[in-house]
Coordinates of N, CA and C in Angstrom, one line a residue:
M1125 N 0.9 -1.1 0.0 CA 0.0 -0.1 0.0 C 0.8 1.2 0.0
L1126 N 0.7 2.1 -0.9 CA 1.4 3.4 -1.1 C 0.5 4.5 -0.4
F1127 N 1.0 5.3 0.4 CA 0.3 6.4 1.0 C 0.6 7.8 0.2
V1128 N -0.5 8.4 -0.1 CA -0.3 9.6 -0.8 C -1.1 10.7 -0.2
G1129 N -0.7 11.9 -0.3 CA -1.5 13.1 0.2 C -1.4 13.1 1.8
C1130 N -2.3 13.7 2.4 CA -2.3 13.9 3.8 C -3.5 13.1 4.5
G1131 N -3.4 11.8 4.3 CA -4.4 11.0 4.9 C -4.4 11.1 6.5
E1132 N -5.6 10.7 6.9 CA -5.6 10.6 8.5 C -4.7 9.5 8.9
S1133 N -4.2 9.6 10.1 CA -3.5 8.6 10.8 C -4.0 8.4 12.2
K1134 N -4.1 7.2 12.5 CA -4.4 6.8 13.9 C -3.3 5.9 14.4
G1135 N -2.6 6.7 15.2 CA -1.4 5.9 15.8 C -0.5 5.6 14.8
D1136 N -0.1 4.3 14.5 CA 0.8 3.9 13.5 C 0.1 3.5 12.2
K1137 N -1.3 3.5 12.3 CA -2.1 3.1 11.0 C -2.6 4.3 10.3
R1138 N -2.3 4.3 9.0 CA -2.8 5.3 8.1 C -4.1 4.8 7.4
T1139 N -5.0 5.8 7.2 CA -6.3 5.3 6.7 C -6.5 5.6 5.1
A1140 N -5.5 6.4 4.6 CA -5.7 6.8 3.1 C -4.5 6.3 2.5
G1141 N -4.8 5.6 1.3 CA -3.7 5.0 0.6 C -4.2 4.5 -0.8
V1142 N -3.3 4.2 -1.7 CA -3.6 3.7 -3.0 C -2.9 2.3 -3.2
D1143 N -3.7 1.3 -3.6 CA -3.1 -0.1 -3.7 C -2.2 0.0 -4.8
E1144 N -1.0 -0.8 -4.8 CA 0.0 -0.8 -5.9 C -0.5 -1.2 -7.2
T1145 N -1.6 -1.9 -7.2 CA -2.0 -2.4 -8.5 C -2.9 -1.3 -9.2
Q1146 N -3.1 -0.2 -8.6 CA -3.8 0.8 -9.1 C -2.9 1.9 -9.8
I1147 N -1.6 1.6 -9.7 CA -0.6 2.7 -10.2 C -0.1 2.2 -11.6
G1148 N -0.2 3.1 -12.6 CA 0.3 2.7 -13.9 C -0.5 1.7 -14.7
L1149 N 0.1 1.2 -15.7 CA -0.5 0.1 -16.5 C -0.4 -1.2 -16.0
R1150 N 0.4 -1.5 -15.1 CA 0.5 -3.0 -14.6 C -0.6 -3.2 -13.6
T1151 N -1.0 -4.4 -13.6 CA -2.1 -4.8 -12.6 C -1.5 -5.6 -11.5
A1152 N -0.2 -5.7 -11.5 CA 0.5 -6.6 -10.5 C 1.1 -5.8 -9.4
P1153 N 1.4 -6.1 -8.2 CA 2.1 -5.3 -7.4 C 3.5 -4.9 -7.7
L1154 N 3.9 -3.8 -7.5 CA 5.2 -3.3 -7.9 C 6.4 -4.1 -7.7
E1155 N 6.3 -4.9 -6.5 CA 7.4 -5.8 -6.1 C 7.3 -7.1 -6.9
S1156 N 6.2 -7.4 -7.6 CA 6.1 -8.6 -8.2 C 7.0 -8.9 -9.4
E1157 N 7.6 -10.0 -9.4 CA 8.4 -10.3 -10.6 C 7.7 -11.2 -11.6
N1158 N 6.5 -11.4 -11.2 CA 5.5 -12.3 -12.1 C 4.6 -11.3 -12.9
V1159 N 5.1 -10.7 -13.9 CA 4.3 -9.9 -14.8 C 4.1 -10.6 -16.0
N1160 N 2.9 -10.7 -16.5 CA 2.5 -11.2 -17.8 C 2.7 -10.2 -18.9
L1161 N 3.5 -10.5 -19.8 CA 3.7 -9.5 -20.9 C 2.6 -9.7 -22.0
V1162 N 2.4 -8.6 -22.6 CA 1.4 -8.6 -23.8 C 2.0 -9.4 -24.9
D1163 N 1.1 -10.2 -25.6 CA 1.6 -10.9 -26.7 C 1.9 -9.8 -27.9
Y1164 N 3.0 -10.1 -28.5 CA 3.4 -9.3 -29.6 C 4.2 -10.0 -30.6
T1165 N 4.3 -9.6 -31.8 CA 5.2 -10.1 -32.7 C 5.9 -8.9 -33.6
F1166 N 7.1 -9.2 -34.1 CA 7.7 -8.2 -34.9 C 7.6 -8.5 -36.4
S1167 N 8.0 -7.6 -37.2 CA 8.0 -7.9 -38.6 C 8.9 -9.1 -38.9
T1168 N 8.4 -9.9 -39.8 CA 9.4 -11.0 -40.3 C 9.9 -10.8 -41.6
K1169 N 9.6 -9.5 -42.2 CA 10.2 -9.2 -43.6 C 11.7 -8.9 -43.4
A1170 N 12.3 -9.4 -44.4 CA 13.8 -9.2 -44.5 C 14.2 -7.7 -44.7
A1171 N 15.3 -7.3 -44.4 CA 15.8 -6.0 -44.7 C 15.7 -5.8 -46.2
G1172 N 15.2 -4.7 -46.6 CA 15.1 -4.4 -48.1 C 13.6 -4.8 -48.6
E1173 N 12.8 -5.6 -47.8 CA 11.6 -6.0 -48.3 C 10.4 -5.2 -47.6
S1174 N 10.9 -4.4 -46.5 CA 9.9 -3.8 -45.6 C 9.6 -2.3 -46.1
E1175 N 8.5 -1.8 -45.7 CA 8.1 -0.4 -45.8 C 8.6 0.5 -44.8
K1176 N 9.1 1.7 -45.2 CA 9.6 2.6 -44.1 C 8.4 3.0 -43.2
I1177 N 8.7 3.2 -42.0 CA 7.6 3.6 -41.0 C 7.8 5.0 -40.7
E1178 N 6.8 5.9 -40.8 CA 6.8 7.3 -40.6 C 7.4 7.6 -39.1
R1179 N 8.2 8.5 -38.9 CA 8.8 8.8 -37.6 C 7.6 9.3 -36.7
S1180 N 7.8 9.0 -35.4 CA 6.8 9.4 -34.3 C 6.8 11.0 -34.2
F1181 N 7.8 11.7 -34.5 CA 7.9 13.1 -34.5 C 9.1 13.6 -35.2
E1182 N 9.2 14.8 -35.5 CA 10.4 15.3 -36.3 C 11.7 14.9 -35.6
N1183 N 12.7 14.4 -36.3 CA 14.0 14.0 -35.8 C 13.9 12.8 -34.8
A1184 N 12.8 12.1 -34.7 CA 12.7 11.0 -33.7 C 13.5 9.9 -34.4
P1185 N 14.2 9.1 -33.5 CA 14.8 7.9 -34.3 C 13.8 7.0 -34.8
P1186 N 14.1 6.7 -36.1 CA 13.1 5.8 -36.9 C 13.1 4.4 -36.3
L1187 N 11.9 3.8 -36.5 CA 11.7 2.5 -36.1 C 12.4 1.5 -37.1
I1188 N 12.8 0.3 -36.7 CA 13.3 -0.6 -37.7 C 12.2 -1.4 -38.2
P1189 N 12.0 -1.3 -39.5 CA 10.8 -1.9 -40.1 C 11.1 -3.4 -40.6
H1190 N 12.2 -3.9 -40.3 CA 12.5 -5.2 -40.7 C 13.0 -6.2 -39.6
D1191 N 13.0 -7.5 -39.8 CA 13.5 -8.4 -38.9 C 15.0 -8.1 -38.5
I1192 N 15.4 -8.2 -37.3 CA 16.8 -8.0 -37.0 C 17.4 -9.3 -36.3
E1193 N 16.7 -10.5 -36.5 CA 17.2 -11.8 -36.0 C 18.6 -11.9 -36.7
G1194 N 19.5 -12.3 -35.9 CA 20.9 -12.7 -36.3 C 21.8 -11.4 -36.5
M1195 N 21.3 -10.2 -36.3 CA 22.0 -9.0 -36.4 C 22.6 -8.5 -35.1
L1196 N 22.2 -9.2 -34.0 CA 22.6 -8.8 -32.6 C 23.5 -9.8 -32.1
P1197 N 24.4 -9.3 -31.2 CA 24.6 -8.1 -30.6 C 25.4 -7.2 -31.5
I1198 N 25.2 -5.9 -31.4 CA 25.9 -4.9 -32.2 C 27.1 -4.4 -31.3
T1199 N 28.3 -4.5 -31.9 CA 29.5 -4.0 -31.3 C 30.2 -3.0 -32.1
Q1200 N 31.2 -2.3 -31.7 CA 32.0 -1.4 -32.5 C 32.7 -2.1 -33.5
Q1201 N 33.1 -3.4 -33.3 CA 33.7 -4.1 -34.3 C 32.8 -4.9 -35.3
D1202 N 31.6 -5.2 -34.8 CA 30.7 -5.9 -35.7 C 29.3 -5.3 -35.6
N1203 N 29.1 -4.4 -36.6 CA 27.8 -3.6 -36.7 C 27.2 -4.0 -38.1
T1204 N 26.3 -4.9 -38.1 CA 25.6 -5.5 -39.3 C 24.8 -4.3 -39.9
C1205 N 24.3 -3.5 -39.1 CA 23.4 -2.4 -39.6 C 24.2 -1.5 -40.7
L1206 N 25.4 -1.3 -40.3 CA 26.3 -0.5 -41.4 C 26.5 -1.2 -42.7
G1207 N 26.4 -2.5 -42.7 CA 26.5 -3.2 -44.1 C 25.5 -2.6 -45.1
C1208 N 24.4 -2.1 -44.7 CA 23.4 -1.4 -45.6 C 23.3 0.0 -45.4
H1209 N 23.3 0.5 -44.1 CA 23.0 1.9 -43.8 C 24.2 2.8 -43.8
D1210 N 25.3 2.4 -44.1 CA 26.5 3.2 -44.2 C 26.3 4.2 -45.3
R1211 N 26.6 5.4 -45.2 CA 26.4 6.5 -46.1 C 26.8 6.2 -47.5
E1212 N 28.0 5.5 -47.7 CA 28.6 5.1 -48.9 C 27.9 4.0 -49.6
I1213 N 27.1 3.2 -48.9 CA 26.5 2.0 -49.4 C 24.9 2.1 -49.6
A1214 N 24.3 3.0 -48.7 CA 22.9 2.9 -48.6 C 22.1 3.1 -49.8
E1215 N 22.5 4.2 -50.6 CA 21.7 4.5 -51.8 C 21.7 3.4 -52.8
G1216 N 22.9 2.7 -53.0 CA 23.0 1.6 -53.9 C 22.2 0.4 -53.5
V1217 N 21.9 0.2 -52.2 CA 21.1 -1.0 -51.8 C 19.6 -0.6 -51.5
G1218 N 19.3 0.8 -51.6 CA 17.9 1.2 -51.3 C 17.6 1.3 -49.8
A1219 N 18.7 1.6 -48.9 CA 18.5 1.7 -47.5 C 18.5 3.2 -47.2
T1220 N 18.1 3.4 -46.0 CA 18.1 4.8 -45.4 C 19.5 5.0 -44.9
P1221 N 20.3 6.0 -45.3 CA 21.7 6.1 -44.8 C 21.6 6.8 -43.4
V1222 N 22.6 6.4 -42.6 CA 22.8 7.1 -41.3 C 22.8 8.6 -41.5
P1223 N 22.2 9.4 -40.6 CA 22.1 10.9 -40.8 C 23.4 11.4 -40.5
T1224 N 23.7 12.6 -40.9 CA 24.9 13.4 -40.6 C 25.3 13.5 -39.2
S1225 N 24.3 13.5 -38.3 CA 24.5 13.5 -36.9 C 25.2 12.3 -36.3
H1226 N 25.1 11.3 -37.0 CA 25.7 10.0 -36.6 C 27.3 9.9 -37.0
I1227 N 27.7 10.7 -37.9 CA 29.1 10.8 -38.3 C 29.8 11.8 -37.7
Y1228 N 29.3 12.5 -36.7 CA 30.0 13.6 -36.1 C 30.1 13.3 -34.5
D1229 N 31.2 13.5 -34.0 CA 31.4 13.5 -32.5 C 30.7 14.9 -32.0
L1230 N 29.7 14.7 -31.3 CA 28.8 15.9 -30.9 C 29.5 16.7 -29.8
R1231 N 30.5 15.9 -29.1 CA 31.3 16.7 -28.1 C 32.4 17.6 -28.7
T1232 N 32.9 17.3 -29.9 CA 33.9 18.1 -30.5 C 33.4 18.8 -31.8
M1233 N 32.2 18.2 -32.3 CA 31.7 18.7 -33.5 C 32.6 18.5 -34.7
K1234 N 33.3 17.4 -34.6 CA 34.2 17.0 -35.8 C 33.7 15.8 -36.4
Q1235 N 33.8 15.5 -37.7 CA 33.4 14.5 -38.4 C 34.4 13.4 -38.1
V1236 N 33.9 12.2 -38.0 CA 34.7 10.9 -37.7 C 35.3 10.6 -39.2
E1237 N 36.4 9.9 -39.1 CA 37.1 9.5 -40.3 C 36.4 8.4 -41.1
S1238 N 35.8 7.5 -40.4 CA 35.0 6.4 -41.1 C 34.0 5.8 -40.2
G1239 N 32.9 5.3 -40.7 CA 31.9 4.6 -40.0 C 31.0 5.7 -39.2
V1240 N 30.6 5.5 -38.1 CA 29.8 6.4 -37.2 C 30.6 6.7 -36.0
A1241 N 30.2 7.8 -35.4 CA 30.9 8.3 -34.1 C 30.8 7.2 -33.0
D1242 N 31.7 7.2 -32.1 CA 31.8 6.1 -31.1 C 30.6 6.1 -30.3
A1243 N 30.0 7.2 -30.2 CA 28.7 7.2 -29.2 C 27.5 6.7 -30.1
R1244 N 27.6 6.5 -31.2 CA 26.5 6.1 -32.1 C 26.5 4.7 -32.7
Y1245 N 27.4 3.9 -32.4 CA 27.6 2.5 -33.0 C 26.4 1.6 -32.5
N1246 N 25.9 1.7 -31.3 CA 24.9 0.9 -30.8 C 23.6 1.2 -31.3
C1247 N 23.2 0.8 -32.5 CA 22.0 1.2 -33.1 C 20.7 1.0 -32.3
T1248 N 20.6 -0.1 -31.8 CA 19.4 -0.4 -31.0 C 19.2 0.2 -29.6
Q1249 N 20.1 1.2 -29.3 CA 20.0 1.9 -28.1 C 18.8 3.0 -28.4
C1250 N 18.7 3.4 -29.7 CA 17.7 4.4 -30.0 C 16.6 3.8 -31.0
H1251 N 17.1 3.0 -31.9 CA 16.2 2.4 -32.9 C 15.7 1.0 -32.5
V1252 N 14.4 0.8 -32.6 CA 13.8 -0.5 -32.1 C 12.9 -1.0 -33.2
P1253 N 12.7 -2.3 -33.3 CA 11.8 -2.9 -34.2 C 10.4 -2.5 -33.9
Q1254 N 9.5 -2.4 -34.8 CA 8.2 -2.1 -34.6 C 7.4 -3.4 -34.2
A1255 N 6.8 -3.3 -33.0 CA 5.9 -4.5 -32.5 C 4.7 -4.4 -33.2
Q1256 N 4.1 -5.5 -33.5 CA 2.7 -5.5 -34.0 C 1.8 -5.9 -32.9
T1257 N 1.2 -4.9 -32.2 CA 0.5 -5.0 -31.0 C -0.4 -3.8 -30.9
K1258 N -1.5 -4.0 -30.0 CA -2.4 -3.1 -29.7 C -1.9 -2.1 -28.6
P1259 N -2.1 -0.8 -28.8 CA -1.5 0.2 -27.6 C -2.4 -0.1 -26.4
L1260 N -1.5 0.1 -25.4 CA -2.2 -0.2 -24.0 C -3.1 1.0 -23.6
V1261 N -2.9 2.2 -24.1 CA -3.7 3.4 -23.9 C -4.0 4.0 -25.2
E1262 N -5.0 4.8 -25.4 CA -5.3 5.5 -26.6 C -4.4 6.6 -26.7
N1263 N -3.9 6.8 -28.0 CA -3.0 7.8 -28.2 C -3.5 8.8 -29.2
T1264 N -3.7 10.1 -28.9 CA -4.3 11.1 -29.8 C -3.2 12.0 -30.4
F1265 N -1.9 11.8 -30.1 CA -0.9 12.5 -30.5 C -0.8 12.6 -31.9
S1266 N -0.6 13.7 -32.6 CA -0.5 13.9 -34.1 C 0.8 14.7 -34.3
P1267 N 1.8 14.1 -34.9 CA 3.0 15.0 -35.1 C 2.9 16.0 -36.2
E1268 N 3.6 17.0 -36.1 CA 3.7 18.0 -37.1 C 5.1 18.1 -37.6
F1269 N 5.3 18.0 -38.8 CA 6.7 17.9 -39.5 C 6.8 19.3 -40.2
S1270 N 8.1 19.7 -40.2 CA 8.3 21.1 -40.9 C 8.3 21.0 -42.3
S1271 N 8.5 19.6 -42.8 CA 8.4 19.4 -44.3 C 8.0 17.9 -44.5
E1272 N 7.5 17.6 -45.6 CA 7.2 16.2 -45.9 C 8.4 15.2 -45.8
S1273 N 9.6 15.7 -46.2 CA 10.8 14.8 -46.1 C 11.2 14.5 -44.6
Q1274 N 10.8 15.3 -43.7 CA 11.2 15.0 -42.3 C 10.4 13.8 -41.7
K1275 N 9.4 13.3 -42.4 CA 8.8 12.0 -42.0 C 9.7 10.8 -42.0
H1276 N 10.7 10.9 -42.9 CA 11.6 9.7 -43.2 C 13.0 10.0 -43.1
Q1277 N 13.5 11.3 -42.8 CA 14.8 11.7 -42.7 C 15.1 12.5 -41.5
S1278 N 16.3 12.8 -41.1 CA 16.7 13.6 -40.0 C 17.5 14.9 -40.4
N1279 N 17.3 16.0 -39.8 CA 18.2 17.1 -40.0 C 18.6 17.6 -38.6
L1280 N 18.8 16.7 -37.7 CA 19.1 17.0 -36.3 C 20.3 17.7 -36.2
L1281 N 21.4 17.5 -36.8 CA 22.6 18.2 -36.7 C 22.5 19.6 -37.1
D1282 N 21.6 19.9 -38.1 CA 21.3 21.3 -38.5 C 20.5 22.1 -37.5
V1283 N 19.7 21.4 -36.7 CA 18.8 22.2 -35.8 C 19.1 21.9 -34.4
L1284 N 20.2 21.2 -34.1 CA 20.6 20.7 -32.8 C 20.7 21.9 -31.8
N1285 N 21.1 23.1 -32.2 CA 21.3 24.3 -31.3 C 20.3 25.4 -31.6
Q1286 N 19.3 24.9 -32.3 CA 18.3 26.0 -32.7 C 17.7 26.5 -31.4
G1287 N 17.6 27.9 -31.2 CA 17.1 28.5 -30.0 C 18.0 28.6 -28.9
V1288 N 19.3 28.0 -29.0 CA 20.3 28.2 -27.9 C 21.1 29.3 -28.2
K1289 N 21.3 30.2 -27.2 CA 22.1 31.4 -27.3 C 23.3 31.3 -26.6

């Protein structure tokens, strides 16, 4: 039982509280390790056979529209994603190239010599496969993009310091 607000207390017993199963989307107590996950599946289409998914909002990391089975784990030495999404390869294979922000070290604002910046090699830290599932709650958010092209590409490096003085 979690106590919120200024409930009355009688000695050591409090009379106002919220049961832990009433907090958030879980219906299990917060301490419970026995949580039933919602059934879901990911796309089974191979890379190159899937359709691009519109970004959730401008400059949001895009979702991965294809199966990533066998592509993990991603390390600095072994990054299967760059086999198609490297800027020099992507256009030739019809893949989305990594954006300019990924080839710059944002601490020094210098372009890296090859590949992606050290802080950007772990693709699945930001990019995740799209799960085929029903939302837990209704979502009425509707993104606004500054241009049609921003639905499928990023200009983050260009606008990173926008509004900063």
